[in-house]
Coordinates of C-alpha atoms in Angstrom, one line a residue:
Chain A
M76 CA -127.2 201.6 -159.6
S77 CA -124.6 203.0 -161.8
R78 CA -121.0 203.4 -160.7
E79 CA -121.5 207.2 -160.5
E80 CA -124.5 206.7 -158.3
L81 CA -122.6 204.2 -156.2
Y82 CA -119.7 206.6 -155.6
H83 CA -122.1 209.4 -154.7
T84 CA -123.9 207.2 -152.1
I85 CA -120.6 206.0 -150.7
E86 CA -119.4 209.6 -150.3
Q87 CA -122.7 210.7 -148.7
Y88 CA -122.5 207.7 -146.4
L89 CA -118.9 208.5 -145.3
D90 CA -119.8 212.2 -144.9
K91 CA -122.9 211.2 -142.8
Q92 CA -125.2 213.0 -145.2
L93 CA -127.6 210.1 -145.7
D94 CA -130.9 210.1 -143.7
A95 CA -131.6 207.4 -141.2
K96 CA -133.6 205.3 -143.6
S97 CA -130.9 205.4 -146.3
I98 CA -128.2 204.6 -143.8
A99 CA -130.1 201.5 -142.6
A100 CA -130.6 200.4 -146.2
F101 CA -127.0 201.0 -147.1
E102 CA -125.7 199.2 -144.0
D103 CA -127.9 196.3 -144.8
R104 CA -126.2 196.1 -148.2
L105 CA -122.8 196.4 -146.5
S106 CA -123.5 193.5 -144.2
K107 CA -124.4 191.3 -147.2
E108 CA -121.9 192.5 -149.9
P109 CA -118.2 192.1 -148.9
E110 CA -117.1 193.8 -152.2
L111 CA -119.1 196.9 -151.4
R112 CA -117.6 196.9 -147.9
Q113 CA -114.1 196.9 -149.5
E114 CA -115.1 199.7 -151.9
V115 CA -116.4 201.8 -149.0
E116 CA -113.2 201.2 -147.0
L117 CA -111.1 202.2 -150.0
H118 CA -113.0 205.5 -150.4
R119 CA -112.7 206.1 -146.7
K120 CA -108.9 205.5 -146.7
M121 CA -108.3 207.6 -149.8
Q122 CA -110.3 210.5 -148.3
E123 CA -108.4 210.2 -145.0
E124 CA -105.0 210.2 -146.8
L125 CA -105.6 212.6 -149.6
G126 CA -107.9 214.9 -147.7
D127 CA -105.2 216.2 -145.4
P128 CA -103.8 219.3 -147.2
I129 CA -100.8 219.6 -144.8
K130 CA -99.8 216.0 -145.6
R131 CA -100.3 216.5 -149.3
N132 CA -98.1 219.5 -149.0
L133 CA -95.5 217.6 -147.0
R134 CA -95.5 214.8 -149.5
S135 CA -95.0 217.1 -152.5
K136 CA -92.1 218.8 -150.7
L137 CA -90.5 215.4 -149.8
D138 CA -90.8 214.3 -153.5
Q139 CA -89.1 217.5 -154.6
L140 CA -86.4 217.2 -151.9
R141 CA -85.8 213.6 -152.9
I142 CA -85.1 214.7 -156.5
E143 CA -82.7 217.4 -155.3
H144 CA -80.9 215.2 -152.9
T145 CA -80.6 212.2 -155.1
L146 CA -78.8 214.4 -157.6
E147 CA -76.6 216.1 -155.1
E148 CA -75.7 213.1 -152.9
S149 CA -75.4 210.4 -155.5
D150 CA -71.6 210.2 -155.6
H151 CA -71.4 207.2 -153.4
K152 CA -70.9 203.5 -154.0
I153 CA -73.4 201.0 -153.0
V154 CA -71.9 198.7 -150.4
P155 CA -73.1 195.2 -150.8
L156 CA -74.2 193.4 -147.7
K157 CA -71.4 191.4 -146.4
P158 CA -72.5 187.8 -146.6
R159 CA -71.5 185.5 -143.8
V160 CA -69.0 183.5 -145.7
N161 CA -68.1 180.0 -144.8
W162 CA -64.6 179.8 -146.3
M163 CA -64.4 176.1 -146.0
K164 CA -67.5 175.8 -148.0
V165 CA -66.3 178.3 -150.6
V166 CA -63.0 176.5 -151.1
S167 CA -64.7 173.1 -151.5
I168 CA -67.2 174.5 -154.0
A169 CA -64.4 176.2 -155.9
A170 CA -62.4 172.9 -156.0
G171 CA -65.5 171.1 -157.2
V172 CA -66.1 173.6 -160.0
L173 CA -62.5 173.5 -161.1
L174 CA -62.6 169.7 -161.3
F175 CA -65.9 169.7 -163.2
G176 CA -64.5 172.4 -165.6
F177 CA -61.5 170.3 -166.2
L178 CA -63.6 167.2 -167.0
I179 CA -65.8 169.3 -169.4
W180 CA -62.7 170.7 -171.1
L181 CA -61.4 167.2 -171.6
L182 CA -64.7 166.1 -173.1
V183 CA -65.2 169.0 -175.5
I184 CA -61.7 170.0 -176.4
K185 CA -62.2 168.7 -179.9
E186 CA -65.0 171.2 -180.6
P187 CA -63.8 174.7 -180.3
V188 CA -66.3 177.0 -178.5
N189 CA -67.6 180.0 -180.3
N190 CA -66.6 182.8 -178.0
E191 CA -69.3 185.1 -179.2
I192 CA -72.1 182.7 -178.4
V193 CA -70.7 182.1 -175.0
E194 CA -70.3 185.8 -174.3
Q195 CA -73.8 186.7 -175.4
P196 CA -75.8 185.6 -172.4
K197 CA -73.3 187.3 -170.1
E198 CA -74.0 190.6 -171.8
E199 CA -77.7 190.1 -171.6
E200 CA -77.4 189.2 -168.0
E201 CA -75.6 192.5 -167.3
Q202 CA -78.3 194.4 -169.0
K203 CA -80.9 192.7 -166.9
V204 CA -79.6 194.2 -163.8
P205 CA -82.5 195.8 -161.9
P206 CA -82.9 199.4 -163.0
S207 CA -81.4 201.8 -160.5
K208 CA -82.1 205.5 -160.4
E209 CA -79.0 206.5 -158.6
I210 CA -76.3 208.2 -160.5
I211 CA -72.9 207.0 -159.6
K212 CA -69.9 209.1 -160.2
E213 CA -66.4 208.0 -160.7
E214 CA -64.9 209.5 -157.5
P215 CA -64.7 207.2 -154.5
N216 CA -66.7 208.3 -151.5
P217 CA -64.7 208.8 -148.3
I218 CA -67.5 207.3 -146.2
V219 CA -67.1 203.9 -147.8
Q220 CA -63.5 204.0 -148.8
D221 CA -62.6 201.4 -146.2
E222 CA -65.2 198.9 -147.4
T223 CA -64.1 195.8 -149.4
P224 CA -63.0 197.0 -152.8
E225 CA -63.3 193.6 -154.5
P226 CA -66.6 192.9 -156.1
K227 CA -68.5 190.2 -154.3
E228 CA -69.9 187.1 -156.0
N229 CA -73.4 188.3 -155.5
E230 CA -72.7 191.9 -156.4
K231 CA -74.5 193.2 -159.4
P232 CA -72.9 195.9 -161.4
S233 CA -74.7 199.3 -161.1
I234 CA -75.9 200.8 -164.2
K235 CA -74.6 204.3 -164.6
D236 CA -77.7 206.2 -165.6
P237 CA -76.9 209.3 -167.5
I238 CA -77.5 212.5 -165.5
K239 CA -80.5 214.1 -167.0
T240 CA -79.5 217.6 -168.1
P241 CA -82.0 220.4 -168.7
V242 CA -81.3 219.9 -172.4
Q243 CA -82.3 216.2 -172.2
D244 CA -85.4 217.1 -170.3
A245 CA -86.3 219.7 -172.9
M246 CA -85.8 217.1 -175.6
A247 CA -87.9 214.5 -173.8
S248 CA -90.8 217.0 -173.6
L249 CA -90.8 217.2 -177.4
I250 CA -90.9 213.5 -178.2
P251 CA -94.1 212.8 -180.2
N252 CA -96.7 210.6 -178.4
P253 CA -97.8 207.8 -180.7
L254 CA -101.2 207.5 -179.3
F255 CA -102.0 211.2 -179.9
E256 CA -100.2 211.2 -183.2
N257 CA -102.7 208.5 -184.3
L258 CA -105.6 210.6 -183.1
V259 CA -104.3 213.6 -185.0
S260 CA -104.2 211.5 -188.1
Q261 CA -107.8 210.5 -187.7
N262 CA -109.2 214.0 -187.9
G263 CA -112.0 214.2 -190.5
I264 CA -113.1 210.6 -190.0
Q265 CA -115.9 211.7 -187.6
K266 CA -119.1 212.3 -189.6
I267 CA -121.6 213.0 -187.0
F268 CA -119.5 215.7 -185.4
E269 CA -117.4 217.3 -188.0
F270 CA -114.9 219.9 -186.7
S271 CA -113.1 222.3 -189.0
L272 CA -110.4 224.3 -187.3
K273 CA -108.2 227.1 -188.5
D274 CA -105.3 226.0 -186.3
P275 CA -101.9 226.0 -188.0
K276 CA -100.2 222.8 -189.1
D277 CA -96.9 223.4 -187.3
W278 CA -98.3 225.4 -184.5
K279 CA -95.7 227.0 -182.1
I280 CA -96.8 229.2 -179.3
P281 CA -94.3 231.1 -177.3
V282 CA -94.3 231.5 -173.5
Q283 CA -95.1 235.1 -172.6
A284 CA -93.6 237.2 -169.9
D285 CA -96.2 236.1 -167.4
Q286 CA -95.3 232.4 -168.0
S287 CA -98.6 231.7 -169.9
I288 CA -99.3 231.1 -173.5
A289 CA -102.0 232.6 -175.7
F290 CA -104.1 229.6 -176.9
H291 CA -106.4 230.4 -179.7
I292 CA -108.8 228.2 -181.6
S293 CA -111.5 229.0 -184.0
G294 CA -113.6 227.1 -186.5
D295 CA -116.9 225.3 -186.7
L296 CA -118.6 222.1 -185.9
K297 CA -121.2 220.6 -188.2
T298 CA -123.3 217.9 -186.6
T299 CA -126.3 215.8 -187.5
N300 CA -126.9 215.3 -183.8
P301 CA -130.3 216.6 -183.0
E302 CA -129.4 217.6 -179.5
E303 CA -130.6 221.1 -178.6
E304 CA -127.5 222.0 -176.7
T305 CA -124.0 220.9 -177.6
K306 CA -121.3 221.4 -175.0
V307 CA -117.7 221.0 -176.2
M308 CA -114.7 220.5 -173.9
V309 CA -111.0 221.1 -174.7
N310 CA -108.6 218.8 -173.0
V311 CA -104.9 219.6 -173.2
F312 CA -102.3 216.8 -172.7
N313 CA -98.6 216.8 -172.5
N314 CA -96.6 214.4 -174.6
K315 CA -96.2 212.0 -171.7
A316 CA -99.9 211.3 -171.2
I317 CA -100.6 207.6 -171.3
D318 CA -104.1 207.8 -172.7
S319 CA -106.6 210.4 -174.0
D320 CA -108.8 209.9 -170.9
I321 CA -109.7 213.3 -169.4
A322 CA -108.1 212.1 -166.1
Q323 CA -104.7 212.5 -167.8
A324 CA -105.3 216.0 -169.0
T325 CA -102.9 218.7 -168.0
T326 CA -105.7 221.3 -168.3
S327 CA -109.3 221.2 -169.4
F328 CA -111.9 223.9 -170.2
S329 CA -115.1 224.3 -172.0
L330 CA -115.3 225.7 -175.6
P331 CA -118.2 228.1 -175.9
V332 CA -120.0 227.4 -179.2
V333 CA -122.7 229.5 -180.9
K334 CA -125.3 227.8 -183.0
E335 CA -125.9 229.1 -186.5
V336 CA -129.4 230.6 -186.7
I337 CA -131.4 229.8 -189.8
D338 CA -133.9 232.3 -190.9
D339 CA -137.3 231.0 -189.9
N340 CA -138.8 232.4 -193.1
D341 CA -136.5 230.5 -195.3
E342 CA -138.6 227.3 -195.2
E343 CA -136.6 225.6 -198.0
E344 CA -133.3 226.0 -196.1
L345 CA -135.0 224.8 -192.9
A346 CA -136.3 221.7 -194.6
F347 CA -133.0 220.8 -196.1
A348 CA -130.7 221.6 -193.2
E349 CA -129.4 218.2 -192.3
K350 CA -126.7 219.5 -190.2
S351 CA -126.5 222.1 -187.4
T352 CA -123.5 224.3 -187.5
Y353 CA -121.8 225.7 -184.4
Y354 CA -119.1 228.4 -184.4
F355 CA -116.4 228.9 -181.9
N356 CA -113.6 231.4 -181.4
L357 CA -111.7 231.0 -178.2
D358 CA -108.8 232.9 -176.7
K359 CA -107.4 231.5 -173.5
N360 CA -104.2 232.0 -171.6
L361 CA -102.8 228.7 -170.4
K362 CA -100.0 228.1 -168.0
L363 CA -97.9 225.6 -169.8
T364 CA -94.1 224.9 -169.7
P365 CA -92.2 224.5 -173.0
G366 CA -92.9 221.2 -174.7
L367 CA -95.1 219.3 -177.1
Y368 CA -98.8 219.3 -176.3
Y369 CA -101.9 217.7 -177.8
Y370 CA -105.5 219.0 -177.4
T371 CA -108.6 217.1 -178.0
L372 CA -112.2 218.2 -178.5
I373 CA -114.9 216.1 -176.9
L374 CA -118.5 216.5 -176.0
E375 CA -119.2 217.0 -172.3
D376 CA -121.1 213.8 -172.0
N377 CA -119.0 211.6 -174.2
P378 CA -115.3 210.9 -173.8
R379 CA -114.8 210.0 -177.5
V380 CA -112.2 212.2 -179.1
L381 CA -113.8 214.1 -182.0
Y382 CA -110.8 216.2 -182.9
C383 CA -107.1 216.2 -182.0
N384 CA -104.3 218.4 -182.8
K385 CA -100.9 219.4 -181.4
F386 CA -98.9 222.5 -180.7
T387 CA -95.5 223.2 -179.3
V388 CA -94.9 225.6 -176.5
T389 CA -91.6 227.4 -177.1
K390 CA -89.5 229.6 -174.9
E391 CA -90.0 233.3 -175.2
Chain B
M151 CA -90.8 223.3 -126.3
K152 CA -91.5 221.4 -129.5
D153 CA -88.5 220.1 -131.4
Q154 CA -87.8 222.3 -134.4
N155 CA -87.5 219.3 -136.8
I156 CA -90.9 217.9 -135.7
K157 CA -92.4 221.4 -136.1
A158 CA -91.0 221.6 -139.7
I159 CA -92.5 218.2 -140.5
Q160 CA -95.9 219.1 -139.0
E161 CA -96.0 222.4 -140.8
G162 CA -94.4 221.2 -144.1
D163 CA -91.9 224.0 -143.7
S164 CA -89.7 224.0 -146.8
K165 CA -86.5 225.3 -145.1
G166 CA -86.9 223.1 -142.1
L167 CA -87.4 220.0 -144.3
Q168 CA -84.4 221.0 -146.4
Q169 CA -82.4 221.1 -143.2
I170 CA -83.6 217.7 -142.1
Y171 CA -82.4 216.3 -145.5
T172 CA -79.1 218.0 -145.2
D173 CA -78.5 217.0 -141.6
F174 CA -79.8 213.5 -141.5
L175 CA -80.1 211.9 -144.9
P176 CA -76.3 211.1 -145.3
R177 CA -76.3 209.2 -142.0
I178 CA -79.5 207.3 -142.9
R179 CA -78.1 206.6 -146.3
R180 CA -75.0 205.1 -144.7
L181 CA -77.2 202.9 -142.5
I182 CA -79.1 201.6 -145.5
T183 CA -76.3 201.2 -148.0
N184 CA -74.1 199.5 -145.4
N185 CA -76.9 197.0 -144.9
G186 CA -77.5 195.9 -148.4
G187 CA -79.7 198.7 -149.6
R188 CA -79.3 201.0 -152.6
E189 CA -79.7 204.7 -153.0
E190 CA -83.3 204.3 -153.9
D191 CA -84.0 202.3 -150.8
A192 CA -82.3 204.9 -148.6
Q193 CA -84.5 207.6 -150.2
D194 CA -87.7 205.5 -149.7
I195 CA -86.9 204.7 -146.1
F196 CA -86.0 208.3 -145.3
Q197 CA -89.2 209.6 -146.8
N198 CA -91.3 207.0 -145.2
A199 CA -89.8 207.7 -141.8
I200 CA -90.7 211.3 -142.1
I201 CA -94.3 210.4 -142.9
V202 CA -94.3 208.1 -139.9
I203 CA -93.0 210.9 -137.7
Y204 CA -95.7 213.2 -139.1
E205 CA -98.4 210.6 -138.3
K206 CA -97.0 210.1 -134.8
A207 CA -96.6 213.8 -134.1
S208 CA -100.2 214.3 -135.2
S209 CA -101.5 212.1 -132.4
K210 CA -102.4 213.6 -129.1
D211 CA -100.3 211.1 -127.1
F212 CA -97.1 211.9 -128.9
K213 CA -94.2 213.0 -126.8
L214 CA -90.6 213.1 -128.0
T215 CA -88.8 211.2 -125.3
S216 CA -85.4 211.1 -127.2
G217 CA -83.6 213.3 -129.6
F218 CA -85.0 213.7 -133.1
Y219 CA -82.2 211.8 -134.7
T220 CA -82.7 208.9 -132.3
L221 CA -86.3 208.7 -133.3
L222 CA -85.6 209.0 -137.0
Y223 CA -82.8 206.4 -136.9
G224 CA -84.9 204.0 -134.9
I225 CA -87.8 204.2 -137.4
C226 CA -85.5 203.9 -140.4
R227 CA -83.7 201.0 -138.9
N228 CA -87.0 199.2 -138.3
L229 CA -88.4 200.0 -141.6
W230 CA -85.4 198.7 -143.4
G231 CA -85.2 195.6 -141.2
N232 CA -88.8 194.9 -142.1
R233 CA -88.2 195.4 -145.8
L234 CA -85.2 193.1 -145.8
Q235 CA -87.2 190.4 -144.0
K236 CA -89.8 190.6 -146.7
K237 CA -87.2 190.4 -149.4
S238 CA -86.2 187.1 -147.7
F239 CA -82.6 188.2 -147.1
K240 CA -82.7 185.8 -144.2
E241 CA -79.1 186.0 -143.4
V242 CA -79.2 189.7 -142.9
T243 CA -79.3 191.2 -139.5
I244 CA -78.8 194.8 -138.8
P245 CA -76.6 195.0 -135.7
E246 CA -78.6 195.8 -132.6
D247 CA -78.0 199.1 -131.1
I248 CA -79.8 199.5 -127.8
K249 CA -79.5 203.3 -128.0
Y250 CA -81.7 203.4 -131.1
K251 CA -84.0 200.5 -130.4
S252 CA -87.5 201.4 -131.0
D253 CA -90.3 199.7 -129.2
D254 CA -93.0 200.8 -131.6
N255 CA -95.3 198.6 -133.6
I256 CA -93.5 199.1 -136.8
E257 CA -95.5 196.4 -138.7
A258 CA -98.6 198.5 -138.4
D259 CA -96.8 201.7 -139.3
L260 CA -95.3 200.1 -142.3
E261 CA -98.5 198.7 -143.6
K262 CA -100.3 202.0 -143.2
I263 CA -97.4 203.8 -144.9
E264 CA -97.4 201.4 -147.8
E265 CA -101.1 201.9 -148.4
Q266 CA -100.7 205.7 -148.2
N267 CA -97.8 205.6 -150.6
L268 CA -100.0 203.7 -153.0
F269 CA -102.8 206.3 -152.8
W270 CA -100.3 209.1 -153.2
S271 CA -98.5 207.6 -156.2
S272 CA -101.8 206.9 -157.9
F273 CA -102.9 210.4 -157.2
K274 CA -99.8 211.8 -158.8
N275 CA -100.5 209.7 -161.9
L276 CA -103.6 211.6 -162.6
G277 CA -103.5 214.5 -165.0
E278 CA -103.0 218.0 -163.5
D279 CA -106.6 218.9 -164.1
C280 CA -107.9 215.9 -162.2
Q281 CA -105.4 216.4 -159.4
K282 CA -106.6 220.0 -159.0
L283 CA -110.2 218.9 -159.0
M284 CA -109.6 216.0 -156.6
R285 CA -107.7 218.2 -154.2
L286 CA -110.8 220.5 -154.0
F287 CA -113.1 217.5 -153.7
F288 CA -111.0 215.9 -150.9
D289 CA -110.9 219.3 -149.2
K290 CA -114.7 219.1 -149.1
E291 CA -115.3 222.2 -151.2
K292 CA -118.8 222.5 -152.5
M293 CA -119.5 221.4 -156.0
E294 CA -120.6 224.9 -157.0
K295 CA -117.3 226.3 -155.9
I296 CA -115.4 223.5 -157.6
A297 CA -117.3 224.2 -160.9
Q298 CA -116.4 227.9 -160.5
M299 CA -112.8 227.3 -159.6
M300 CA -112.2 224.8 -162.4
G301 CA -114.0 227.0 -164.9
Y302 CA -116.6 224.4 -165.8
S303 CA -119.9 225.3 -167.4
S304 CA -122.1 223.7 -164.8
V305 CA -122.3 222.0 -161.5
S306 CA -123.6 218.9 -163.1
Y307 CA -120.5 218.8 -165.3
A308 CA -118.2 219.3 -162.3
K309 CA -119.9 216.3 -160.6
K310 CA -119.5 214.2 -163.7
R311 CA -115.9 215.2 -164.0
K312 CA -115.3 214.5 -160.3
F313 CA -116.7 211.0 -160.8
Q314 CA -114.4 210.4 -163.9
C315 CA -111.3 211.5 -162.0
K316 CA -112.2 209.5 -158.9
E317 CA -112.9 206.4 -161.0
K318 CA -109.5 206.8 -162.7
L319 CA -107.9 207.2 -159.3
V320 CA -109.6 204.0 -158.0
A321 CA -108.6 202.2 -161.1
L322 CA -104.9 203.2 -160.7
V323 CA -104.9 202.1 -157.1
K324 CA -106.5 198.7 -157.9
A325 CA -104.1 198.2 -160.9
D326 CA -101.1 198.6 -158.7
D327 CA -99.5 195.3 -157.5
R328 CA -99.2 196.7 -154.0
F329 CA -103.1 196.8 -153.8
D330 CA -103.4 193.1 -154.1
E331 CA -100.6 192.6 -151.6
L332 CA -102.2 194.9 -149.1
S333 CA -105.7 193.5 -149.6
N334 CA -104.4 189.9 -149.1
R335 CA -102.8 191.0 -145.9
D336 CA -106.1 192.4 -144.6
H337 CA -107.8 189.0 -145.1

């Protein structure tokens, strides 16, 4: 049973769409295969959680509110938890450390210490502070003004993350994605499916008044693949996509292709036609925000990228 | 009469949720940051508490026996206490406050929420196209309709694509550290 068939059976089982005989057979498998039981349970829980449209809506809104309120309410200081301090213990440890330090000083006084080398790990340590998303402004917050101002021994300095401005966001959306840049550079390597497109090299598409862009591609595909029907898909990715897997695509649509018809009477041409040629000419309005995008051409039944190129969506 | 905050949560009402954030987040933030937490923790706990309230309010037995803030505070306090315990900050104790004491089984709530958060964050890591398709699938739309709405050439392609998206979602869930943690807890 392939993974696809397994998923289908699990979904049918959870939706109670299997007949009595199939249920019995599947439950027999469930009783013997703990891994399958786990898989079914995972699908059930995912359906339960992600199949509630109200909750999805609630979560989306909470995510949005979180962003808004983190930016608005970030001008506070983090108050470290007050440790229960045993002062006697602290004083005795401090005295011990001083004594030890004094002994070390006595021992190494003849070899001056290179300050830079000593300082280095300290700097590294500071950089290793756990990443924090909060943005801390300079002004003190009245809420915590009365809290201990002195840094505690176990207090880690907060990294002041720069506030992301719209300009920085816009710049981030234009950073080239190495994975896709590599795919772009590989165009023309494919020999079985050879795409020739008339898309411009430095392609910029402006956002129109209705917030969409006019995406146009035309060209041809020459293939030695004997398949009767060739179905091509276009997948569009933003510059943050982590792989060219269709599951990462921002949008995806089919590319209608028309096969070149060879005159049946021209026997010579028919005999020597090693490649079939398909033509395409597509105009499509896409809802995309300004930024750098990549698009890939793949066959419906094969995720391998056959062609990749990029375009930049610009403001009106 | 139903509490307006509970109503806003149950209906996902934007204005009502905005109000909840404005009215209660600063106080919850103070609770968390005064007890060793950071801004991010406060945001996590606040968000999780609202989901817990959504879950509770969706059950038939739910009855708000105290004020909304008392409920919210109690849940946040317990969620944070539980997280601190896990982080092994053994010396930490959040001062008891009888007024806000919650007698709920927070362990079970927390585990459920963590699992749900895992599914949600994995779902958000899918591309927009897959998210759209999976939303339709989870809403039990027929494959014919999904193919039509997604602009796919055939139902068989819609099915194939649905499988690819779900496979990716499952892979994202399983690749997350939280998945092993939650699975180990189950056994």
